[in-house]
C-alpha positions as a printed Julia matrix, in Angstrom:
446×3 Matrix{Float64}:
  78.76  167.07  47.66
  77.62  169.02  50.69
  79.62  170.16  53.69
  80.03  167.89  56.69
  81.65  168.31  60.07
  85.01  166.63  60.54
  84.93  163.54  62.72
  86.86  163.94  66.0
  89.87  161.91  64.86
  90.02  163.78  61.54
  90.03  167.03  63.49
  92.86  165.69  65.65
  94.96  164.87  62.58
  94.26  168.34  61.16
  95.38  170.11  64.34
  98.39  167.91  65.13
 100.03  168.85  61.82
 102.86  171.38  61.68
 104.95  172.47  58.67
 107.78  170.22  59.9
 105.46  167.27  60.62
 102.91  166.91  57.81
 100.08  164.45  58.45
  99.59  163.05  54.97
  99.67  159.43  53.94
 100.86  158.44  50.49
 101.44  155.65  48.02
 104.07  155.34  45.32
 102.81  153.38  42.32
 105.26  152.22  39.63
 104.08  151.5   36.09
 106.01  150.0   33.16
 105.92  152.37  30.18
 105.83  151.72  26.46
 107.22  155.14  25.51
 109.12  158.07  27.07
 105.93  160.2   26.84
 103.81  157.78  28.89
 104.31  159.79  32.09
 103.16  163.05  30.49
 100.07  161.31  29.09
  99.33  159.85  32.52
  99.55  163.3   34.12
  97.06  164.7   31.59
  94.66  161.84  32.3
  94.92  162.27  36.07
  94.12  165.99  35.84
  91.18  165.41  33.49
  89.69  162.66  35.66
  90.25  164.49  38.96
  87.93  167.25  37.8
  85.05  164.75  37.85
  85.7   163.17  41.27
  83.63  165.01  43.92
  85.77  163.74  46.82
  88.85  165.42  45.35
  87.14  168.81  45.34
  86.73  168.88  49.12
  88.74  171.33  51.22
  88.87  171.67  55.0
  87.87  174.91  56.68
  87.73  176.03  60.27
  84.16  176.21  61.53
  83.73  178.24  64.68
  80.0   178.21  63.99
  78.37  175.13  62.51
  75.8   175.96  59.77
  72.3   174.77  60.55
  72.23  173.01  57.17
  74.7   170.47  58.48
  72.1   169.22  60.95
  74.84  168.18  63.35
  75.42  169.03  67.01
  77.08  172.37  67.69
  80.87  172.0   67.9
  82.73  175.18  68.81
  86.19  175.25  67.22
  85.65  172.4   64.77
  86.21  172.19  61.03
  84.17  171.2   58.0
  84.91  169.28  54.84
  83.25  171.21  52.0
  83.48  171.74  48.22
  86.24  174.15  47.22
  85.2   177.03  44.95
  87.24  177.41  41.79
  88.77  173.94  42.04
  91.51  173.45  39.44
  93.02  169.94  39.19
  96.18  171.42  37.65
  96.96  172.78  41.12
  97.13  169.19  42.37
  98.57  167.08  39.53
 102.26  167.75  38.88
 104.52  166.37  36.14
 108.19  166.26  37.13
 111.4   165.94  35.19
 112.63  162.38  34.56
 113.74  160.74  37.8
 116.9   158.79  38.38
 115.41  157.07  41.42
 111.72  157.15  42.29
 112.27  156.83  46.04
 114.71  159.73  46.13
 112.07  162.01  44.65
 109.33  160.48  46.8
 111.29  161.3   49.96
 111.75  164.9   48.87
 108.04  165.23  48.11
 106.94  163.53  51.33
 108.55  166.27  53.44
 106.43  168.98  51.79
 103.11  169.64  53.57
  99.96  169.89  51.53
  98.37  173.3   50.89
  95.78  173.68  53.66
  93.86  176.33  51.7
  93.1   173.87  48.9
  91.74  170.34  48.82
  94.56  168.53  50.69
  95.8   166.02  48.14
  98.38  165.84  45.35
  99.47  163.5   42.57
 103.08  163.69  41.41
 104.0   161.95  38.15
 107.67  160.93  37.97
 108.86  159.73  34.53
 111.68  157.21  34.66
 115.03  158.34  33.41
 115.27  155.48  30.92
 111.74  155.93  29.54
 110.67  152.37  30.38
 108.64  153.22  33.48
 106.97  156.03  35.38
 105.73  156.44  38.95
 102.87  158.32  40.58
 103.07  159.5   44.18
  99.58  160.09  45.58
  99.43  162.17  48.77
  96.26  162.58  50.87
  95.93  164.39  54.16
  94.82  162.02  56.9
  91.98  164.41  57.74
  90.65  164.12  54.17
  90.94  160.36  53.83
  92.16  157.35  55.76
  93.86  154.5   53.89
  90.6   152.95  52.71
  89.08  156.19  51.44
  92.37  157.33  49.92
  92.41  154.08  47.95
  88.94  154.83  46.62
  89.9   158.36  45.59
  93.06  157.19  43.85
  91.2   154.38  42.07
  88.69  156.94  40.77
  91.39  158.61  38.64
  92.94  155.36  37.4
  91.55  153.44  34.44
  87.94  152.31  34.96
  87.4   148.78  36.22
  84.35  146.58  35.86
  82.96  146.39  39.38
  79.56  145.58  40.88
  77.35  148.54  41.53
  77.74  149.9   45.08
  74.97  149.25  47.55
  72.75  152.25  48.26
  73.81  154.08  51.38
  71.15  154.68  54.05
  70.16  158.24  54.78
  71.51  159.45  58.13
  68.81  160.03  60.74
  67.84  163.66  61.15
  68.58  165.04  64.57
  66.34  167.47  66.34
  67.62  170.15  68.69
  67.13  167.89  71.73
  66.76  164.13  72.14
  63.34  162.71  72.82
  62.46  162.16  76.46
  62.14  158.4   75.92
  65.68  158.24  74.58
  67.27  159.89  77.63
  67.82  156.71  79.74
  69.54  154.94  76.86
  71.62  158.02  76.05
  72.69  158.32  79.69
  73.61  154.64  79.83
  75.66  154.95  76.62
  77.37  158.07  77.91
  78.38  156.34  81.13
  79.68  153.34  79.18
  81.68  155.64  76.88
  83.15  157.43  79.88
  84.15  154.1   81.43
  85.87  153.01  78.22
  87.66  156.35  77.98
  88.96  156.04  81.54
  90.09  152.47  80.88
  91.98  153.46  77.73
  93.49  156.49  79.45
  94.73  154.36  82.33
  96.25  151.84  79.89
  98.06  154.63  78.03
  99.44  156.0   81.29
 100.67  152.55  82.35
 102.28  151.94  78.95
 104.5   154.99  79.42
 105.71  154.07  82.9
 108.17  151.43  81.69
 108.95  153.25  78.47
 112.55  152.77  77.38
 112.62  154.51  74.01
 114.75  152.92  71.29
 117.25  155.66  70.42
 117.46  154.58  66.78
 113.69  154.92  66.36
 112.99  158.06  68.38
 115.05  161.15  67.71
 114.73  164.91  67.43
 112.9   165.49  64.18
 114.69  167.33  61.39
 111.66  167.61  59.09
 113.55  165.78  56.33
 112.24  162.6   54.71
 113.64  159.54  53.0
 111.67  156.6   51.58
 112.49  153.05  50.54
 110.48  150.09  49.29
 110.76  146.31  49.52
 108.75  143.73  47.54
 108.4   140.13  48.78
 106.66  137.03  47.43
 103.3   136.55  49.17
 103.53  132.76  48.66
 106.59  132.69  50.95
 104.64  134.53  53.63
 101.78  132.05  53.34
 104.18  129.12  53.69
 105.47  130.52  56.97
 101.94  131.21  58.2
 100.76  127.68  57.41
 103.77  126.16  59.12
 103.68  128.3   62.27
 100.03  129.37  62.58
  98.77  132.87  63.19
  98.0   135.36  60.46
  99.75  136.91  57.48
  99.96  140.13  59.47
 101.77  138.32  62.29
 104.42  137.17  59.82
 104.8   140.63  58.29
 105.26  142.22  61.73
 107.8   139.54  62.71
 109.77  140.37  59.55
 109.93  144.01  60.72
 111.21  142.9   64.14
 113.92  140.71  62.59
 114.93  143.41  60.1
 115.31  145.94  62.93
 117.55  143.47  64.77
 119.82  143.02  61.74
 119.92  146.76  61.09
 120.71  147.75  64.68
 123.48  145.18  64.96
 125.02  146.17  61.64
 125.08  149.89  62.42
 126.63  149.2   65.82
 123.69  150.2   68.01
 123.17  146.65  69.25
 119.87  144.76  69.55
 120.36  142.98  72.87
 117.42  143.66  75.19
 115.72  145.94  72.63
 111.9   145.69  72.52
 110.45  148.83  70.9
 106.74  149.54  71.28
 104.96  149.2   67.95
 101.57  150.74  67.26
  99.48  148.57  64.93
  96.46  150.61  63.69
  93.12  148.81  63.37
  90.28  150.17  61.22
  86.96  150.45  63.03
  84.76  150.82  59.99
  83.74  148.58  57.15
  84.54  149.42  53.49
  80.89  149.97  52.53
  79.79  151.79  55.66
  78.73  155.37  55.18
  78.56  156.55  58.77
  80.71  157.81  60.25
  82.45  159.07  57.12
  85.71  160.08  58.77
  88.62  158.17  60.25
  87.62  155.43  62.69
  90.86  153.97  63.98
  91.89  152.05  67.03
  95.1   150.12  67.45
  97.11  147.44  69.18
 100.28  148.2   71.09
 102.9   145.43  71.2
 106.59  145.16  71.98
 108.59  143.94  69.01
 110.93  141.09  70.08
 113.97  142.67  68.43
 116.32  141.34  71.11
 115.34  137.71  70.51
 117.96  136.02  68.27
 115.67  133.22  67.01
 113.37  133.99  64.0
 110.8   131.34  64.97
 110.73  132.58  68.55
 110.27  136.17  67.36
 107.28  135.12  65.25
 105.8   133.25  68.21
 106.19  136.31  70.44
 104.48  138.54  67.88
 101.64  136.05  67.46
 101.11  135.8   71.22
 101.09  139.59  71.64
  98.65  140.08  68.77
  96.35  137.32  70.06
  96.32  138.97  73.48
  95.33  142.29  71.9
  92.62  140.68  69.8
  91.18  138.92  72.85
  90.92  142.28  74.62
  89.48  143.91  71.5
  90.45  147.08  69.61
  88.39  149.29  71.96
  90.56  148.55  75.0
  94.18  148.98  75.95
  96.77  151.63  75.26
  96.64  151.07  71.5
  93.04  152.3   71.43
  94.1   155.82  72.42
  92.86  157.17  69.07
  89.32  156.45  70.26
  89.77  159.08  72.96
  89.45  161.68  70.19
  85.69  161.08  70.34
  85.66  162.29  73.95
  87.55  165.55  73.36
  85.57  168.67  72.39
  86.5   170.34  69.13
  88.12  173.29  70.88
  90.25  170.85  72.86
  91.6   169.39  69.6
  92.41  172.87  68.35
  94.22  173.94  71.5
  95.78  170.61  72.43
  96.84  169.39  68.99
 100.5   170.47  69.24
 100.81  168.91  72.72
  99.27  165.63  71.51
 101.71  165.52  68.61
 104.68  165.86  70.96
 103.37  163.04  73.18
 103.54  160.39  70.43
 107.15  159.45  71.22
 106.13  158.7   74.83
 103.39  156.35  73.69
 105.06  154.26  70.96
 108.4   153.93  69.17
 107.39  152.84  65.67
 104.22  152.66  63.57
 103.62  149.44  61.61
 100.41  149.69  59.6
  98.67  147.6   56.95
  97.0   149.37  54.01
  94.29  147.46  52.1
  94.58  147.17  48.33
  92.25  145.45  45.82
  93.23  142.1   44.37
  92.21  143.34  40.91
  94.96  144.72  38.7
  94.96  148.52  38.48
  96.02  150.45  35.37
  96.71  154.02  34.3
  96.61  155.06  30.64
  96.62  151.36  29.83
  99.82  150.71  31.79
  99.49  148.1   34.58
 100.35  149.02  38.14
 103.34  146.77  38.85
 104.41  147.89  42.33
 102.78  150.02  45.01
 104.5   151.2   48.2
 102.32  152.75  50.93
 103.76  155.46  53.17
 102.47  156.42  56.6
 102.8   159.81  58.3
 105.88  160.17  60.5
 104.99  161.38  63.99
 106.97  164.04  65.8
 110.01  162.59  67.54
 109.94  159.37  65.5
 112.55  158.44  62.94
 110.8   155.55  61.16
 107.32  154.38  60.09
 106.45  151.19  58.21
 103.4   150.55  56.01
 102.63  147.25  54.29
 100.29  146.25  51.44
  99.66  143.04  49.56
  98.94  143.38  45.85
  98.83  140.82  43.03
 100.79  138.12  44.84
 103.42  140.47  46.27
 103.96  142.12  49.64
 105.14  145.73  49.45
 106.8   147.41  52.43
 106.92  151.2   52.32
 109.49  152.73  54.69
 109.46  156.42  55.64
 112.24  157.85  57.78
 113.68  161.1   59.02
 116.53  161.47  56.53
 118.94  162.91  59.07
 118.23  160.32  61.77
 118.2   157.35  59.35
 120.67  158.04  56.53
 121.04  154.27  56.01
 117.38  153.51  55.25
 118.41  151.48  52.19
 120.33  149.18  54.53
 117.19  148.64  56.61
 115.27  147.85  53.4
 117.87  145.23  52.53
 117.5   143.81  56.05
 113.76  143.32  55.42
 114.56  141.19  52.37
 117.2   139.22  54.29
 114.94  138.6   57.27
 112.05  137.42  55.09
 114.36  134.94  53.38
 115.71  133.7   56.72
 112.23  133.3   58.21
 111.07  131.38  55.13
 114.09  129.08  55.34
 113.55  128.35  59.04
 109.76  128.17  59.19
 108.46  127.61  55.68
 111.18  125.79  53.82
């Protein structure tokens, strides 16, 4: 693989990161084991296979001067993704001592930032204490891979699957030093349109912060600690609710989060009356088979979760209405599309303004609720089937909780990441997710 310049949003993720606020996403996969040595064998396989995956050899380096070989516009203060010399997969695949609880170890590992001098990814193999299962925690820096690309990199080190051959990717057009004269009117028109969209998004972001009433339980001074929890639900129950009430599966999953937060806040004594935290719902802007642009292309929807509403059906209706309103406007408009502004910031601006942007996240939204795509095909490692998989999102500065959701093999998996000091009762919130899903199914899909 050759070097390429980081996309603007990738560069933003790279510069927002601090040692206390790592910007990696992750997934915890749990596999049933046939022997106590299955975890060690899996670690050996992962290391051997990683050596042959070009995408796992890529490191990120600052690029104050862009090499001419990249054939990309000059970008002072940017960074490149390029092959790492002397790549050793044993630096990235780690076998741990038998674990008593996979999520306890996952939380400890999530707080550790990735080595920025090496390809920014890791795989941690956690053998189960009873020898009947093992887990693998994959970590990828958001600047190296978004959820879709991280899935592809992880799948490359799992057992091979029979899949159709990928379509050939078109060659990117070669750019000369200056655009052709005939192209100038179109370029000017596009530039003006981009500027108009940027101003519209910026105005929406500013307006969204005017009535901001942060939820104290979800926004707190960060301690740098991490705790994780996972919840698995039956996808058929979710579909029953969707068919009865309309909307999408994602609407139902978001409504479950709103109801679980209500239960959790009331139980811990914080109270849910009048609470409507702002949730950021990321939206991918690129297709799975698209080659250009290669980096993160994210927008998002911003909605208020109806936590204060006591009726499960009403909460689902409110989520559906808010999501429909966002979809009608489109993912390129509104406060949730703020990630698209990264395209309008010069590389040096990302480098200098990254820390400030990271601190502003708590003013913009209270909680991240994201969906991570997974294949419907069964995945395996060393012949052991992947039984459960819990996605984990990065936790922004000033936030105490992030939620990621995946559907896999007829199950819905919620992955919860929290600041361990701010949310010591994360297991109670996980239980509230299960309780709320059951209540919603009874009311709407029974």
